[in-house]
XYZ file of C-alpha atoms in Angstrom:
667
model
C 8.381 249.625 233.403
C 7.186 246.085 234.896
C 4.888 246.151 237.799
C 3.742 243.588 240.240
C 0.723 243.974 242.515
C -1.498 241.876 244.812
C -4.005 239.666 243.144
C -7.087 238.339 245.441
C -6.177 234.498 245.903
C -9.925 233.689 246.124
C -10.729 235.158 242.799
C -7.746 234.572 240.937
C -5.751 237.134 238.829
C -7.629 240.223 237.765
C -6.953 242.950 235.198
C -4.859 245.838 236.434
C -4.912 249.625 235.197
C -1.640 251.382 235.161
C -3.086 254.628 236.900
C -5.239 253.005 239.353
C -4.370 251.568 242.700
C -4.804 248.485 244.610
C -5.989 248.280 248.087
C -3.100 247.003 249.948
C -3.541 243.812 252.062
C -3.236 244.930 255.558
C -3.772 243.306 259.057
C -2.196 242.864 262.215
C 1.659 243.013 261.962
C 3.094 239.417 262.196
C 4.741 238.432 265.273
C 8.499 238.045 265.448
C 9.597 235.073 263.415
C 12.698 233.753 261.938
C 11.448 231.185 259.391
C 10.420 232.317 255.881
C 8.351 229.539 254.436
C 8.606 231.343 250.979
C 9.650 234.939 250.979
C 8.834 237.866 253.295
C 9.625 241.812 253.615
C 10.707 243.416 257.044
C 11.136 246.577 258.027
C 12.598 245.337 261.488
C 14.498 242.166 261.302
C 12.687 239.379 262.362
C 9.056 241.016 261.895
C 7.347 240.345 258.846
C 5.320 243.050 257.149
C 1.960 241.609 255.899
C 1.175 244.640 253.834
C 1.846 243.798 250.237
C 3.436 246.625 248.353
C 3.185 248.001 244.646
C 6.452 246.986 242.913
C 7.875 248.741 239.975
C 10.909 247.399 238.012
C 13.463 249.185 235.850
C 16.566 247.776 234.001
C 19.377 249.788 232.413
C 19.614 249.482 228.551
C 22.970 247.233 229.027
C 20.886 244.929 231.246
C 23.682 245.200 233.804
C 21.737 247.141 236.186
C 18.246 248.138 237.363
C 16.330 249.455 240.205
C 13.096 248.121 242.148
C 10.782 250.571 243.665
C 8.455 249.443 246.566
C 5.079 251.551 247.754
C 3.464 250.383 251.078
C 0.319 252.193 251.439
C -0.458 252.206 255.244
C 1.935 249.586 256.232
C 1.302 247.911 259.490
C 4.778 248.729 260.599
C 3.402 252.331 261.677
C 1.436 250.917 264.187
C 3.967 248.761 265.596
C 7.116 250.413 265.450
C 6.819 252.179 268.945
C 6.877 248.785 270.598
C 9.232 246.751 268.106
C 11.885 249.606 267.729
C 12.683 251.781 264.699
C 12.555 251.051 261.028
C 16.200 250.340 260.062
C 15.744 249.495 256.522
C 13.754 247.163 254.023
C 14.981 243.684 254.313
C 13.876 241.010 251.624
C 14.217 237.416 253.266
C 13.945 234.191 251.224
C 15.706 230.787 251.579
C 18.875 232.006 249.806
C 19.265 234.822 252.703
C 18.554 238.467 252.790
C 18.580 241.430 250.502
C 18.625 244.748 251.845
C 18.207 248.641 251.367
C 18.512 251.626 253.505
C 16.956 253.775 250.916
C 13.730 254.042 252.715
C 11.362 256.976 253.012
C 8.001 257.898 254.747
C 5.242 259.879 253.092
C 3.140 262.026 255.373
C -0.365 263.542 254.956
C -1.468 266.251 257.438
C 1.586 265.251 259.796
C 0.636 261.741 259.926
C 2.630 258.702 258.109
C 0.593 257.200 255.034
C 3.104 255.104 252.998
C 6.603 253.987 252.729
C 8.786 254.205 249.563
C 11.867 251.922 249.233
C 14.139 251.687 246.482
C 16.537 248.577 245.745
C 19.462 249.179 243.373
C 20.914 246.335 241.592
C 24.381 246.986 239.802
C 25.373 243.609 238.254
C 23.677 240.819 236.570
C 24.117 238.816 239.441
C 22.392 241.196 241.767
C 19.574 241.632 239.039
C 19.147 237.699 238.986
C 19.199 237.480 242.736
C 16.745 239.921 243.070
C 14.299 238.313 240.333
C 14.472 235.027 242.407
C 13.392 236.697 245.649
C 10.346 238.398 243.671
C 9.339 235.147 242.020
C 9.091 233.807 245.493
C 7.316 236.808 246.977
C 4.894 237.297 244.302
C 3.959 233.365 244.478
C 3.309 233.673 248.174
C 1.440 236.844 247.909
C -0.899 236.280 244.715
C 0.829 238.868 242.819
C 0.341 239.651 239.122
C 1.807 241.868 236.144
C 0.199 244.906 234.788
C 0.913 246.849 231.549
C 2.734 250.353 232.121
C 2.389 253.108 229.803
C 4.677 253.359 227.359
C 8.048 254.866 228.332
C 10.609 257.013 226.981
C 14.347 256.365 227.017
C 15.374 258.884 230.004
C 18.311 260.955 229.991
C 20.199 258.551 232.439
C 20.086 255.572 230.151
C 17.251 253.532 231.684
C 14.457 252.144 229.698
C 11.679 249.518 229.984
C 13.222 246.350 228.922
C 11.468 244.635 225.869
C 11.045 241.425 228.033
C 9.156 243.549 230.602
C 6.969 244.986 228.110
C 6.348 241.616 226.194
C 5.223 240.242 229.608
C 2.880 243.089 230.447
C 0.894 242.475 227.145
C -1.564 240.721 229.393
C -2.184 240.104 233.195
C -0.448 237.199 234.405
C -1.513 235.304 237.813
C 0.842 233.827 240.464
C 2.294 230.361 240.075
C 4.087 228.777 237.339
C 2.828 231.611 234.723
C 4.262 234.243 237.071
C 7.674 232.449 237.270
C 7.701 232.212 233.430
C 7.073 236.030 233.494
C 9.789 236.889 235.733
C 12.474 234.638 234.175
C 11.158 235.290 230.873
C 11.576 238.886 231.373
C 15.298 238.336 232.164
C 15.597 236.115 228.889
C 13.813 238.546 226.816
C 16.084 241.443 227.736
C 19.236 239.502 226.874
C 17.874 237.860 223.509
C 15.312 240.301 222.374
C 11.533 240.181 222.081
C 11.087 238.669 218.792
C 13.292 235.720 219.527
C 12.149 235.324 222.698
C 8.265 235.429 221.879
C 8.773 232.314 219.491
C 10.210 230.323 222.450
C 7.752 231.491 225.053
C 5.088 228.651 224.737
C 7.753 226.053 224.999
C 9.419 227.760 228.119
C 5.944 228.340 229.837
C 5.291 224.598 229.610
C 8.812 223.691 230.886
C 8.074 226.311 233.821
C 4.592 224.416 234.292
C 6.470 221.240 234.402
C 8.922 222.402 236.837
C 6.221 223.620 239.388
C 4.694 220.040 239.231
C 7.925 218.744 240.333
C 8.848 221.311 242.955
C 5.265 220.584 244.338
C 6.008 216.795 244.654
C 9.742 217.085 245.913
C 9.179 220.000 248.184
C 5.934 219.141 249.894
C 4.146 221.336 252.567
C 5.628 221.652 255.871
C 2.791 219.520 257.480
C 3.999 216.482 255.184
C 7.634 217.171 256.534
C 6.272 216.787 260.095
C 4.627 213.489 259.447
C 8.008 212.369 257.942
C 9.791 213.441 261.080
C 7.047 211.638 263.275
C 7.555 208.607 261.337
C 11.485 208.857 261.495
C 11.440 209.063 265.286
C 8.906 206.245 265.640
C 11.211 203.973 263.457
C 14.404 205.024 265.397
C 12.649 204.123 268.663
C 11.549 200.737 267.427
C 14.976 200.138 266.069
C 16.040 200.856 269.804
C 13.506 198.577 271.426
C 13.883 195.644 269.236
C 16.392 194.130 266.763
C 14.901 193.846 263.178
C 11.824 195.873 264.207
C 12.717 198.931 262.058
C 14.511 199.946 258.645
C 16.330 202.340 260.987
C 18.655 199.715 262.441
C 20.018 201.743 265.575
C 23.121 199.497 266.228
C 25.015 199.499 269.548
C 28.636 200.475 269.130
C 29.966 198.996 272.321
C 31.718 202.395 272.775
C 30.988 202.960 276.327
C 33.779 205.426 277.053
C 33.807 208.564 274.756
C 37.214 210.113 274.355
C 38.166 212.714 276.739
C 41.375 214.171 275.051
C 43.607 212.261 277.434
C 44.385 209.429 275.216
C 48.218 209.059 274.418
C 50.583 207.303 272.097
C 51.066 206.107 268.567
C 48.414 204.667 266.665
C 47.198 203.741 263.127
C 43.875 203.941 261.297
C 42.501 202.238 258.229
C 39.173 203.724 256.945
C 37.169 202.442 254.493
C 33.794 203.766 253.383
C 33.769 204.428 249.632
C 35.609 203.640 246.374
C 38.723 205.270 248.005
C 40.225 204.403 251.512
C 42.851 205.967 253.945
C 45.710 204.726 256.024
C 46.917 207.245 258.718
C 49.373 207.268 261.382
C 48.685 209.374 264.568
C 50.936 210.427 267.515
C 48.849 211.708 270.256
C 50.446 214.184 272.686
C 51.105 213.820 276.311
C 48.907 217.508 276.187
C 45.267 217.055 276.688
C 43.386 217.218 273.099
C 46.559 217.603 270.957
C 47.687 215.617 267.951
C 51.453 215.711 267.851
C 51.992 214.201 264.239
C 49.848 212.841 261.524
C 50.567 211.042 258.291
C 48.114 210.001 255.787
C 47.969 208.077 252.319
C 44.905 207.614 250.283
C 44.444 204.825 247.951
C 41.596 204.069 245.244
C 40.002 200.846 245.394
C 39.751 199.339 241.808
C 36.518 198.384 240.740
C 37.365 194.619 240.266
C 38.291 194.769 243.778
C 35.047 196.188 245.534
C 32.988 193.964 243.249
C 35.293 190.890 243.480
C 35.975 188.442 246.418
C 36.566 188.563 250.225
C 40.073 187.619 249.743
C 40.819 190.087 247.062
C 39.408 193.068 248.996
C 41.105 192.204 252.421
C 44.399 191.337 250.910
C 44.447 194.539 249.037
C 43.742 196.605 252.087
C 46.302 194.521 254.296
C 49.159 195.125 251.812
C 48.406 198.659 251.691
C 48.277 199.148 255.388
C 51.217 196.804 256.063
C 53.576 198.985 253.586
C 52.269 202.346 255.253
C 53.384 201.030 258.789
C 56.682 199.694 257.495
C 57.562 203.187 256.084
C 56.323 204.995 259.428
C 58.539 202.399 261.397
C 61.658 203.074 259.487
C 60.992 207.011 259.548
C 60.765 206.606 263.284
C 63.577 204.177 263.625
C 61.400 201.649 265.307
C 62.684 198.167 265.933
C 59.718 196.093 264.507
C 61.315 192.868 265.914
C 61.078 194.048 269.387
C 58.432 196.657 269.445
C 54.652 195.605 270.406
C 52.398 194.908 267.387
C 51.035 198.228 266.013
C 47.571 199.387 267.272
C 45.068 199.788 264.549
C 41.551 201.321 264.336
C 39.245 199.917 261.696
C 36.760 202.270 260.291
C 34.485 200.228 258.214
C 31.595 202.430 257.081
C 28.947 200.008 256.219
C 26.119 198.256 258.207
C 27.718 196.203 260.636
C 26.231 193.976 263.730
C 28.683 194.821 266.447
C 29.377 192.070 268.831
C 32.128 193.822 270.672
C 34.283 196.826 270.341
C 36.878 194.813 268.145
C 34.345 192.536 266.330
C 31.502 192.799 264.168
C 29.676 191.065 261.093
C 28.836 192.888 257.992
C 24.953 192.978 257.257
C 24.908 194.143 253.786
C 26.888 195.983 251.198
C 26.087 199.679 250.086
C 27.699 202.462 248.156
C 28.465 200.336 245.059
C 30.262 197.425 246.806
C 29.417 193.917 246.193
C 32.065 191.604 247.469
C 31.433 187.978 247.955
C 32.049 186.032 250.961
C 31.880 188.953 253.462
C 28.401 189.318 254.632
C 27.883 187.813 257.824
C 31.345 187.413 258.559
C 33.593 189.531 261.230
C 35.504 191.983 259.271
C 38.078 192.559 262.076
C 38.971 188.825 261.814
C 38.992 189.090 258.134
C 41.306 192.148 258.156
C 43.611 190.510 260.968
C 43.945 187.355 258.784
C 44.955 189.592 255.870
C 47.196 191.480 257.703
C 49.313 188.020 258.730
C 49.207 186.892 255.343
C 51.025 190.234 254.500
C 53.620 189.825 257.148
C 52.540 192.590 259.476
C 50.353 191.207 262.286
C 48.655 194.230 264.098
C 46.303 194.682 267.206
C 42.871 195.716 265.574
C 41.449 196.855 268.682
C 38.616 198.920 267.413
C 35.935 198.692 264.793
C 33.685 201.442 264.033
C 31.883 203.195 261.050
C 32.689 206.670 259.718
C 29.741 208.497 261.588
C 30.944 206.852 264.943
C 34.496 207.885 263.929
C 33.574 211.649 263.250
C 31.565 211.633 266.586
C 34.631 210.276 268.598
C 36.956 212.304 266.925
C 35.213 215.486 267.830
C 34.696 214.118 271.444
C 38.427 214.302 271.713
C 38.445 218.102 271.398
C 34.860 219.119 272.390
C 32.692 217.205 274.855
C 29.565 218.974 273.798
C 29.721 216.659 270.698
C 26.569 214.487 270.598
C 26.006 213.728 267.016
C 28.424 212.611 264.252
C 27.071 212.735 260.674
C 28.231 211.754 257.261
C 26.813 213.736 254.152
C 29.083 212.476 251.501
C 28.928 209.644 248.815
C 26.449 208.045 251.533
C 24.826 209.262 254.714
C 24.532 208.002 258.245
C 24.537 209.368 261.571
C 25.952 208.281 265.194
C 24.454 209.651 268.341
C 25.052 209.913 271.949
C 22.380 208.657 274.274
C 21.727 206.572 277.366
C 22.245 202.833 277.681
C 18.713 202.685 279.412
C 17.091 203.962 276.155
C 18.232 201.028 274.148
C 16.360 197.859 275.625
C 17.577 195.409 272.906
C 21.021 195.897 274.302
C 21.844 195.758 278.010
C 25.463 195.069 278.643
C 26.381 193.443 281.825
C 27.449 195.569 284.808
C 26.858 198.807 282.847
C 24.647 201.407 284.666
C 21.551 202.492 282.561
C 22.768 206.189 282.780
C 26.115 205.565 281.024
C 26.495 207.238 277.781
C 27.082 205.416 274.725
C 27.319 205.866 270.757
C 24.660 204.666 268.696
C 25.154 203.969 264.928
C 21.706 204.649 263.689
C 22.127 203.609 260.152
C 19.772 206.256 259.099
C 20.430 205.896 255.242
C 18.559 202.722 255.377
C 15.133 204.455 256.053
C 12.451 204.128 253.719
C 8.694 205.167 253.738
C 5.875 206.162 251.457
C 6.246 209.732 253.088
C 9.507 210.436 251.279
C 9.147 213.188 248.744
C 9.882 210.746 245.654
C 9.055 211.276 242.073
C 9.161 208.965 239.022
C 12.567 209.572 238.514
C 13.546 208.466 241.921
C 11.914 205.174 241.234
C 13.607 204.632 238.174
C 17.039 205.221 239.822
C 15.972 202.824 242.611
C 15.169 200.145 239.921
C 18.435 200.612 238.410
C 20.526 200.431 241.669
C 21.191 196.551 241.467
C 21.251 194.847 244.842
C 20.307 198.213 246.240
C 16.893 198.321 244.723
C 14.329 198.855 247.358
C 17.005 199.649 250.091
C 18.550 202.859 251.183
C 15.771 205.056 249.839
C 16.454 208.136 251.970
C 20.173 207.710 250.984
C 19.024 207.877 247.415
C 17.327 211.097 248.043
C 20.202 213.061 249.542
C 23.778 211.698 248.894
C 26.711 212.113 246.724
C 26.295 208.848 244.940
C 23.004 209.608 243.603
C 21.843 213.061 243.459
C 23.674 213.594 240.434
C 22.001 210.810 238.556
C 18.839 211.998 239.940
C 19.131 215.495 238.428
C 20.019 213.651 235.040
C 16.980 211.559 234.967
C 15.113 214.821 235.696
C 16.628 216.679 232.641
C 15.900 213.578 230.691
C 12.373 213.804 231.552
C 12.160 217.318 230.811
C 13.827 217.009 227.499
C 11.200 214.111 226.750
C 8.140 216.065 227.879
C 8.922 219.823 227.571
C 11.632 219.915 224.744
C 14.607 221.232 227.180
C 17.066 220.929 224.443
C 15.009 222.010 221.358
C 13.515 218.544 220.750
C 16.487 216.756 220.837
C 17.845 214.290 223.353
C 21.423 214.310 224.012
C 22.718 210.694 223.595
C 24.633 210.923 227.237
C 21.659 212.071 228.847
C 20.327 208.580 228.522
C 23.493 207.015 230.082
C 23.486 206.079 233.859
C 26.175 208.215 235.771
C 26.940 210.451 232.964
C 26.217 213.434 234.868
C 27.547 213.410 238.342
C 26.754 215.161 241.734
C 29.872 217.221 241.119
C 28.388 218.615 237.719
C 25.243 219.099 239.222
C 26.758 221.251 242.188
C 28.961 223.304 239.341
C 25.724 223.984 237.606
C 23.609 225.026 240.947
C 26.265 227.471 242.217
C 26.923 229.082 238.818
C 26.471 232.693 239.132
C 28.310 233.989 236.132
C 26.941 236.466 233.646
C 24.915 234.304 231.088
C 25.350 231.019 233.178
C 28.424 230.400 231.358
C 29.545 227.534 233.766
C 26.123 225.845 233.048
C 27.054 225.994 229.409
C 30.623 224.725 229.938
C 29.450 221.600 232.253
C 26.954 220.743 229.506
C 29.387 220.792 226.971
C 31.526 218.461 228.933
C 28.909 216.061 230.057
C 26.492 216.015 227.165
C 28.360 217.165 224.164
C 26.259 220.498 223.832
C 27.972 223.481 222.291
C 27.237 226.565 224.277
C 25.493 228.494 221.268
C 23.095 225.717 221.367
C 21.909 226.331 224.857
C 19.971 229.681 225.141
C 19.647 231.632 228.471
C 16.237 230.491 229.602
C 17.262 226.834 229.008
C 20.398 227.559 231.075
C 18.254 228.924 234.019
C 15.834 225.895 233.741
C 18.743 223.511 233.968
C 20.288 225.216 237.073
C 16.584 225.550 238.652
C 16.201 221.667 238.207
C 19.487 220.714 239.678
C 18.766 223.365 242.470
C 15.527 221.455 243.283
C 17.397 218.287 243.810
C 19.861 220.249 246.107
C 17.020 221.828 247.925
C 15.280 218.444 248.620
C 18.462 216.693 249.779
C 18.939 219.503 252.251
C 15.317 219.531 253.495
C 15.226 215.543 253.978
C 18.716 215.986 255.951
C 16.924 218.623 258.145
C 14.113 216.390 258.724
C 16.541 213.343 260.021
C 18.280 216.091 262.048
C 15.352 217.377 263.903
C 13.974 213.951 264.423
C 17.423 212.762 266.159
C 17.129 215.983 268.163
C 13.491 214.906 269.217
C 14.637 211.403 270.151
C 17.506 212.691 272.355
C 15.204 214.949 274.191
C 17.108 218.054 273.057
C 14.224 220.184 271.654
C 12.709 219.898 275.353
C 16.025 220.766 277.181
C 17.985 222.779 274.619
C 21.745 223.067 275.282
C 24.989 223.798 273.355
C 25.340 220.879 270.840
C 28.034 220.083 268.319
C 27.444 218.244 265.289
C 30.557 216.901 263.811
C 30.093 216.551 260.056
C 32.312 214.853 257.371
C 31.483 214.245 253.632
C 31.941 216.060 250.611
C 28.393 217.053 250.175
C 28.584 219.182 253.446
C 32.183 220.272 253.096
C 32.442 221.115 249.575
C 28.974 222.412 248.624
C 28.314 225.791 250.306
C 24.705 226.243 248.775
C 23.833 222.972 250.216
C 24.765 224.390 253.884
C 22.726 227.198 253.317
C 19.742 225.221 252.181
C 20.272 222.933 255.260
C 20.245 226.046 257.753
C 17.133 227.242 256.008
C 15.231 224.094 256.494
C 16.251 223.617 260.023
C 14.862 227.143 260.401
C 11.978 226.077 258.827
C 11.460 222.903 261.122
C 12.179 225.037 264.363
C 9.292 227.465 263.431
C 8.713 230.224 266.221
C 11.619 228.933 268.176
C 14.311 229.035 265.482
C 16.443 231.829 266.619
C 16.538 230.362 270.294
C 17.708 227.028 268.821
C 19.867 227.567 265.904
C 22.270 229.739 267.947
C 22.855 226.485 270.406
C 23.873 224.203 267.220
C 27.298 224.160 265.885
C 28.092 222.216 262.662
C 31.700 221.343 262.957
C 33.597 220.373 259.949
C 35.542 217.140 260.815
C 37.328 216.181 257.564
C 39.065 212.846 257.780
C 37.456 212.511 261.274
C 36.340 209.077 260.932
C 40.000 207.933 260.581
C 41.016 209.827 263.920
C 38.101 208.556 265.608
C 38.967 204.952 265.111
C 42.736 205.408 265.895
C 41.854 207.447 269.162
C 39.623 204.542 270.274
C 42.027 201.979 269.668
C 44.670 203.782 271.603
C 42.423 204.001 274.547
C 41.516 200.364 274.330
C 45.264 199.683 274.103
C 45.957 201.511 277.387
C 43.031 200.148 279.360
């Protein structure tokens, strides 16, 4: 049997005896809270139990099931249950969610409750792995160590002490990195056998110690994140006060009337924000907030175009749009010779200095684009000229970026929308605030109380406060014309996360023999490991992490039998660390915006419209985002989180551009 008990944090790990008892750590019952910094146990939801239990683990011979037994001596819940309610079960809460059991019993002495015993059963490899991850976090948070159990016999029910658990019980292990090795090592030893595992144990221990180093740097304490949020708010305010005063640009969009759902008519959108772009046709119904018809075509932009010249890029876009419009006009039997020129909204998701709703100059390229002759030029004029050359002149009446488009598209359906966020290849946000809060932009004749859309360009933010490591510096140095720029985007966007994970894997291979002393050739090649690969590994819950092995074979050419179980777990943990940091930084940016808007002082229903593959396609990323928002909100988490609705708005940027163009055409 494997046991975990509380160790004194000040004195460090101390030896345990199997027959002895440890005085439980008790104290006043924690007040209800809804954020778990590491992991906690609760008997009433939202109320942490401060008493640390003795925990024993048993696992079936087959390794597919197990049971954990918790014993709480004099838990604080006995003194507080009368005011907080009845015990409803045992709840194990961490950043991944909640595990629970209702197999909870109280022990009485002389008619008074003295202890609580709870059992949690695991019926699959997945449930065992999930529990082990919780216990790793809980043990680290509470200074728990391992103790040796007395020799166990195989019981009639088929359960027994795993070889890995006994192997790890040979000596007392403290909390932190060594404890993580013991817990995950026990799992690996149970699968591979004690003899094989003990040969690899020193290497795996070193890998876990290295992992802890990176985790501390990439996931700093909450106090550091608060400093980061303070600086982001400061930079946003500076960006609103004066042009060029901040690396968060806070650009005016010239959108002074947000969509209401009353817009009407046919309109088109061209949407470019990455290496693919869309052309879309919309027919807005006479009914409020209803799209009667939508047709979309997506086109990949060749590399020689998005790294070529201005004429190459805009002629390519114009030809695709012109052909698409002709197809729709033929389908609807529109007489192009007599009909008004088509109305087009242009979603151009790069940093633009807006000069009017239908005019703006490109400030710089991002997202891998590097087209000559565009920076400093009016992109609407470039597109309009190209459409004329293509034989299909159009009225390009609205220029926006993807975050503005997502915001305005959601406003068409829900007036509570105050933020549009892109979390995909790149990242950005558009927020709603009063014109009076932007001293650098005071449009004539517009009341200060008028609400406008502000393009934050938060992806440009950079600061020494960002939780970066050596691999981030290397990634930045290899980013060509983007070196030294877009630093926060390089921590959290789909364009960069995969390569960051690759660089971390390479460091682990070089410093801790992650692949047994060999370094796969592809691991040294930039972009050989994508964010999609990272997501596939991070989300793997299969027995033996077979999907991890499959991705490694496809990307690095490693055969599954050359990657042992603990290595697969370590690779998954590294990928998850990149994911966790991305979500935590995103949570910090969101909280900074809410502070800037004054939302925390006057909470109200808030819709955050979101587009981008990281958010829409990566469920675990969304779970981590929720976790870190709750962490940031602290004691107010329950009150505030319920007011925020994250609304997936796929392709919203296209519709936002189109509906603004339609509004401009009718005004």
